[in-house]
């Protein structure tokens, strides 16, 4: 999940590469490095820590180098150190590479290369790639890259540069993202589009096994056998403002406030004024949907929580049995799958390694696979039979916010469409729910636009060393997501439990003043949840509730209440999660923590 940036052009490339790395720092920030091809060889600087350390180390020496590579690292093999930071050189300092991913057979390759006289300077798996290229670079850099890839096991993307081929970058990928940007007399190559968005919106995405040779004059694509490939450029509609904070103090806060627009964009063109749904873009025909007998949902983290909400909607509307599993567990099971079982893989980035592996397992078993992702051209779109895009826009903050609510909205659209095909929901009910779904962006906007007690609640409880989150039904899914946010950015131990299970163990954790966060929005199990609130209050806990407006019983029972607009119980997760995002945010900020770059985490998890 590291970040790669490469530049080949006619301008000095140093600042361009550094700016690109800044755009990708969300992918990893425990070390960083840059290599510029100067006269006579590489000028390489590596540092430990975030990019501020690298920027200070390289200084402003007015380098005229017009080709170079940069890297920001999330460590997998080898601790964060200057020696383990990328770029990595060969023995002679004539080849350098940057890599994102994992080389699974690096130990065997290291033994083999050492026996042939190669000397290693790092603990990383990536360094073997530089030495493999060194052995074949006499036949040309591109051919050496192809030969190296043939020896590698794992999932990766890397870009190489050689002293003997000035002005040339060669990149390739296998199950990890790599994209090329086309400029005017200059070219870019990176892990993600934001790295060069300030310079061009013309891009081409590499497929697995592609090898691209990039120079200032353009890009040539081949397969691993050297056969030419056509990868025409397309135009993305993002602009540079999408990658900036837009006046907010952090990316996370900006993205929380972008949730109404993320919802509107995800619904646009798919949800008609009368409440009907048009998902013909997905590519699953009515006949295929009608044949389904079961749905499996596989996802990780925040995407898994969105899938939990979807499971309720699919069963309620389409009357199909739904099973949901964490992708990292599903991929090592032997699940019972067949052509009548739809597998939905949810991944914001479309590059989540465990989710991709689960999707491939499902396809190999003959099950149709639907990918739900935010990124066009991502690996998930290649590995699926059909694709449903969220349209949340670029999300920089590591802790997902707007992509989560967009995932729920998209999945609810799919549940409605599946109900139409299967005839399991009356047209009147479908249209009524669709019209109510259409109001959710405005409801979220109205909540974000009002005064709430959330900052005061954060100030009161920020020094607590444990939180318990309780909910029932879809409220439990919201609790899981709220607790995850608090753990991710404040580092406070937090448990989320189905409220009915609380008395089977977690209640032992409660003491006087223990903060218990409860999602108490309208549902058919609200009365049961109120009983659970009474149980924790009897143990001296302080209850912080997210509830609907105009609910006096909740107000009387709880120490603190944050009110959200009232809506259908299957729509309420998109509203109830927002105050929990803000609670986690304000606790972390009041503790002086960096919410955009929480420790040990990265935005896109492309490793197992």
JSON list of N, CA and C in Angstrom, two decimals, residues 568-596:
[
{"chain": "A", "resi": 568, "resn": "UNK", "atom": "N", "xyz": [-36.64, 6.12, 7.67]},
{"chain": "A", "resi": 568, "resn": "UNK", "atom": "CA", "xyz": [-36.84, 4.67, 7.65]},
{"chain": "A", "resi": 568, "resn": "UNK", "atom": "C", "xyz": [-35.67, 3.98, 8.35]},
{"chain": "A", "resi": 569, "resn": "UNK", "atom": "N", "xyz": [-35.95, 2.89, 9.06]},
{"chain": "A", "resi": 569, "resn": "UNK", "atom": "CA", "xyz": [-34.89, 2.22, 9.84]},
{"chain": "A", "resi": 569, "resn": "UNK", "atom": "C", "xyz": [-33.75, 1.71, 8.97]},
{"chain": "A", "resi": 570, "resn": "UNK", "atom": "N", "xyz": [-34.02, 1.39, 7.69]},
{"chain": "A", "resi": 570, "resn": "UNK", "atom": "CA", "xyz": [-32.94, 0.95, 6.81]},
{"chain": "A", "resi": 570, "resn": "UNK", "atom": "C", "xyz": [-32.14, 2.11, 6.23]},
{"chain": "A", "resi": 571, "resn": "UNK", "atom": "N", "xyz": [-32.66, 3.31, 6.34]},
{"chain": "A", "resi": 571, "resn": "UNK", "atom": "CA", "xyz": [-31.94, 4.50, 5.90]},
{"chain": "A", "resi": 571, "resn": "UNK", "atom": "C", "xyz": [-31.18, 5.17, 7.04]},
{"chain": "A", "resi": 572, "resn": "UNK", "atom": "N", "xyz": [-31.59, 4.89, 8.26]},
{"chain": "A", "resi": 572, "resn": "UNK", "atom": "CA", "xyz": [-31.01, 5.60, 9.40]},
{"chain": "A", "resi": 572, "resn": "UNK", "atom": "C", "xyz": [-29.51, 5.37, 9.58]},
{"chain": "A", "resi": 573, "resn": "UNK", "atom": "N", "xyz": [-28.91, 4.24, 9.13]},
{"chain": "A", "resi": 573, "resn": "UNK", "atom": "CA", "xyz": [-27.45, 4.11, 9.29]},
{"chain": "A", "resi": 573, "resn": "UNK", "atom": "C", "xyz": [-26.66, 5.22, 8.61]},
{"chain": "A", "resi": 574, "resn": "UNK", "atom": "N", "xyz": [-27.17, 5.76, 7.51]},
{"chain": "A", "resi": 574, "resn": "UNK", "atom": "CA", "xyz": [-26.44, 6.84, 6.83]},
{"chain": "A", "resi": 574, "resn": "UNK", "atom": "C", "xyz": [-26.50, 8.14, 7.61]},
{"chain": "A", "resi": 575, "resn": "UNK", "atom": "N", "xyz": [-27.46, 8.26, 8.50]},
{"chain": "A", "resi": 575, "resn": "UNK", "atom": "CA", "xyz": [-27.56, 9.44, 9.37]},
{"chain": "A", "resi": 575, "resn": "UNK", "atom": "C", "xyz": [-26.89, 9.20, 10.72]},
{"chain": "A", "resi": 576, "resn": "UNK", "atom": "N", "xyz": [-27.18, 8.05, 11.32]},
{"chain": "A", "resi": 576, "resn": "UNK", "atom": "CA", "xyz": [-26.69, 7.79, 12.68]},
{"chain": "A", "resi": 576, "resn": "UNK", "atom": "C", "xyz": [-25.18, 7.68, 12.74]},
{"chain": "A", "resi": 577, "resn": "UNK", "atom": "N", "xyz": [-24.54, 7.29, 11.64]},
{"chain": "A", "resi": 577, "resn": "UNK", "atom": "CA", "xyz": [-23.08, 7.15, 11.67]},
{"chain": "A", "resi": 577, "resn": "UNK", "atom": "C", "xyz": [-22.37, 8.50, 11.71]},
{"chain": "A", "resi": 578, "resn": "UNK", "atom": "N", "xyz": [-23.02, 9.55, 11.23]},
{"chain": "A", "resi": 578, "resn": "UNK", "atom": "CA", "xyz": [-22.36, 10.85, 11.13]},
{"chain": "A", "resi": 578, "resn": "UNK", "atom": "C", "xyz": [-21.97, 11.40, 12.51]},
{"chain": "A", "resi": 579, "resn": "UNK", "atom": "N", "xyz": [-22.87, 11.43, 13.50]},
{"chain": "A", "resi": 579, "resn": "UNK", "atom": "CA", "xyz": [-22.43, 11.90, 14.82]},
{"chain": "A", "resi": 579, "resn": "UNK", "atom": "C", "xyz": [-21.34, 11.04, 15.43]},
{"chain": "A", "resi": 580, "resn": "UNK", "atom": "N", "xyz": [-21.31, 9.75, 15.11]},
{"chain": "A", "resi": 580, "resn": "UNK", "atom": "CA", "xyz": [-20.24, 8.90, 15.64]},
{"chain": "A", "resi": 580, "resn": "UNK", "atom": "C", "xyz": [-18.91, 9.20, 14.96]},
{"chain": "A", "resi": 581, "resn": "UNK", "atom": "N", "xyz": [-18.94, 9.53, 13.68]},
{"chain": "A", "resi": 581, "resn": "UNK", "atom": "CA", "xyz": [-17.73, 10.00, 13.02]},
{"chain": "A", "resi": 581, "resn": "UNK", "atom": "C", "xyz": [-17.21, 11.27, 13.69]},
{"chain": "A", "resi": 582, "resn": "UNK", "atom": "N", "xyz": [-18.12, 12.19, 13.94]},
{"chain": "A", "resi": 582, "resn": "UNK", "atom": "CA", "xyz": [-17.73, 13.47, 14.54]},
{"chain": "A", "resi": 582, "resn": "UNK", "atom": "C", "xyz": [-17.27, 13.30, 15.99]},
{"chain": "A", "resi": 583, "resn": "UNK", "atom": "N", "xyz": [-17.89, 12.39, 16.73]},
{"chain": "A", "resi": 583, "resn": "UNK", "atom": "CA", "xyz": [-17.45, 12.15, 18.10]},
{"chain": "A", "resi": 583, "resn": "UNK", "atom": "C", "xyz": [-16.01, 11.64, 18.12]},
{"chain": "A", "resi": 584, "resn": "UNK", "atom": "N", "xyz": [-15.73, 10.65, 17.28]},
{"chain": "A", "resi": 584, "resn": "UNK", "atom": "CA", "xyz": [-14.36, 10.14, 17.20]},
{"chain": "A", "resi": 584, "resn": "UNK", "atom": "C", "xyz": [-13.40, 11.25, 16.76]},
{"chain": "A", "resi": 585, "resn": "UNK", "atom": "N", "xyz": [-13.84, 12.02, 15.78]},
{"chain": "A", "resi": 585, "resn": "UNK", "atom": "CA", "xyz": [-13.00, 13.11, 15.26]},
{"chain": "A", "resi": 585, "resn": "UNK", "atom": "C", "xyz": [-12.63, 14.10, 16.36]},
{"chain": "A", "resi": 586, "resn": "UNK", "atom": "N", "xyz": [-13.63, 14.58, 17.09]},
{"chain": "A", "resi": 586, "resn": "UNK", "atom": "CA", "xyz": [-13.36, 15.63, 18.09]},
{"chain": "A", "resi": 586, "resn": "UNK", "atom": "C", "xyz": [-12.59, 15.08, 19.29]},
{"chain": "A", "resi": 587, "resn": "UNK", "atom": "N", "xyz": [-12.82, 13.83, 19.66]},
{"chain": "A", "resi": 587, "resn": "UNK", "atom": "CA", "xyz": [-12.00, 13.26, 20.73]},
{"chain": "A", "resi": 587, "resn": "UNK", "atom": "C", "xyz": [-10.54, 13.21, 20.30]},
{"chain": "A", "resi": 588, "resn": "UNK", "atom": "N", "xyz": [-10.28, 12.75, 19.09]},
{"chain": "A", "resi": 588, "resn": "UNK", "atom": "CA", "xyz": [-8.90, 12.65, 18.61]},
{"chain": "A", "resi": 588, "resn": "UNK", "atom": "C", "xyz": [-8.25, 14.02, 18.48]},
{"chain": "A", "resi": 589, "resn": "UNK", "atom": "N", "xyz": [-8.98, 14.98, 17.94]},
{"chain": "A", "resi": 589, "resn": "UNK", "atom": "CA", "xyz": [-8.41, 16.32, 17.77]},
{"chain": "A", "resi": 589, "resn": "UNK", "atom": "C", "xyz": [-8.14, 16.98, 19.12]},
{"chain": "A", "resi": 590, "resn": "UNK", "atom": "N", "xyz": [-9.04, 16.79, 20.09]},
{"chain": "A", "resi": 590, "resn": "UNK", "atom": "CA", "xyz": [-8.82, 17.37, 21.41]},
{"chain": "A", "resi": 590, "resn": "UNK", "atom": "C", "xyz": [-7.65, 16.69, 22.13]},
{"chain": "A", "resi": 591, "resn": "UNK", "atom": "N", "xyz": [-7.31, 15.48, 21.69]},
{"chain": "A", "resi": 591, "resn": "UNK", "atom": "CA", "xyz": [-6.13, 14.80, 22.23]},
{"chain": "A", "resi": 591, "resn": "UNK", "atom": "C", "xyz": [-4.85, 15.18, 21.48]},
{"chain": "A", "resi": 592, "resn": "UNK", "atom": "N", "xyz": [-5.01, 16.03, 20.45]},
{"chain": "A", "resi": 592, "resn": "UNK", "atom": "CA", "xyz": [-3.85, 16.49, 19.69]},
{"chain": "A", "resi": 592, "resn": "UNK", "atom": "C", "xyz": [-3.32, 15.49, 18.68]},
{"chain": "A", "resi": 593, "resn": "UNK", "atom": "N", "xyz": [-4.18, 14.58, 18.21]},
{"chain": "A", "resi": 593, "resn": "UNK", "atom": "CA", "xyz": [-3.73, 13.52, 17.30]},
{"chain": "A", "resi": 593, "resn": "UNK", "atom": "C", "xyz": [-3.97, 13.89, 15.84]},
{"chain": "A", "resi": 594, "resn": "UNK", "atom": "N", "xyz": [-3.19, 13.26, 14.97]},
{"chain": "A", "resi": 594, "resn": "UNK", "atom": "CA", "xyz": [-3.30, 13.46, 13.53]},
{"chain": "A", "resi": 594, "resn": "UNK", "atom": "C", "xyz": [-4.36, 12.51, 12.98]},
{"chain": "A", "resi": 595, "resn": "UNK", "atom": "N", "xyz": [-5.55, 13.01, 12.72]},
{"chain": "A", "resi": 595, "resn": "UNK", "atom": "CA", "xyz": [-6.65, 12.14, 12.29]},
{"chain": "A", "resi": 595, "resn": "UNK", "atom": "C", "xyz": [-6.50, 11.69, 10.85]},
{"chain": "A", "resi": 596, "resn": "UNK", "atom": "N", "xyz": [-5.79, 12.44, 10.03]},
{"chain": "A", "resi": 596, "resn": "UNK", "atom": "CA", "xyz": [-5.63, 12.06, 8.63]},
{"chain": "A", "resi": 596, "resn": "UNK", "atom": "C", "xyz": [-4.60, 10.95, 8.45]}
]
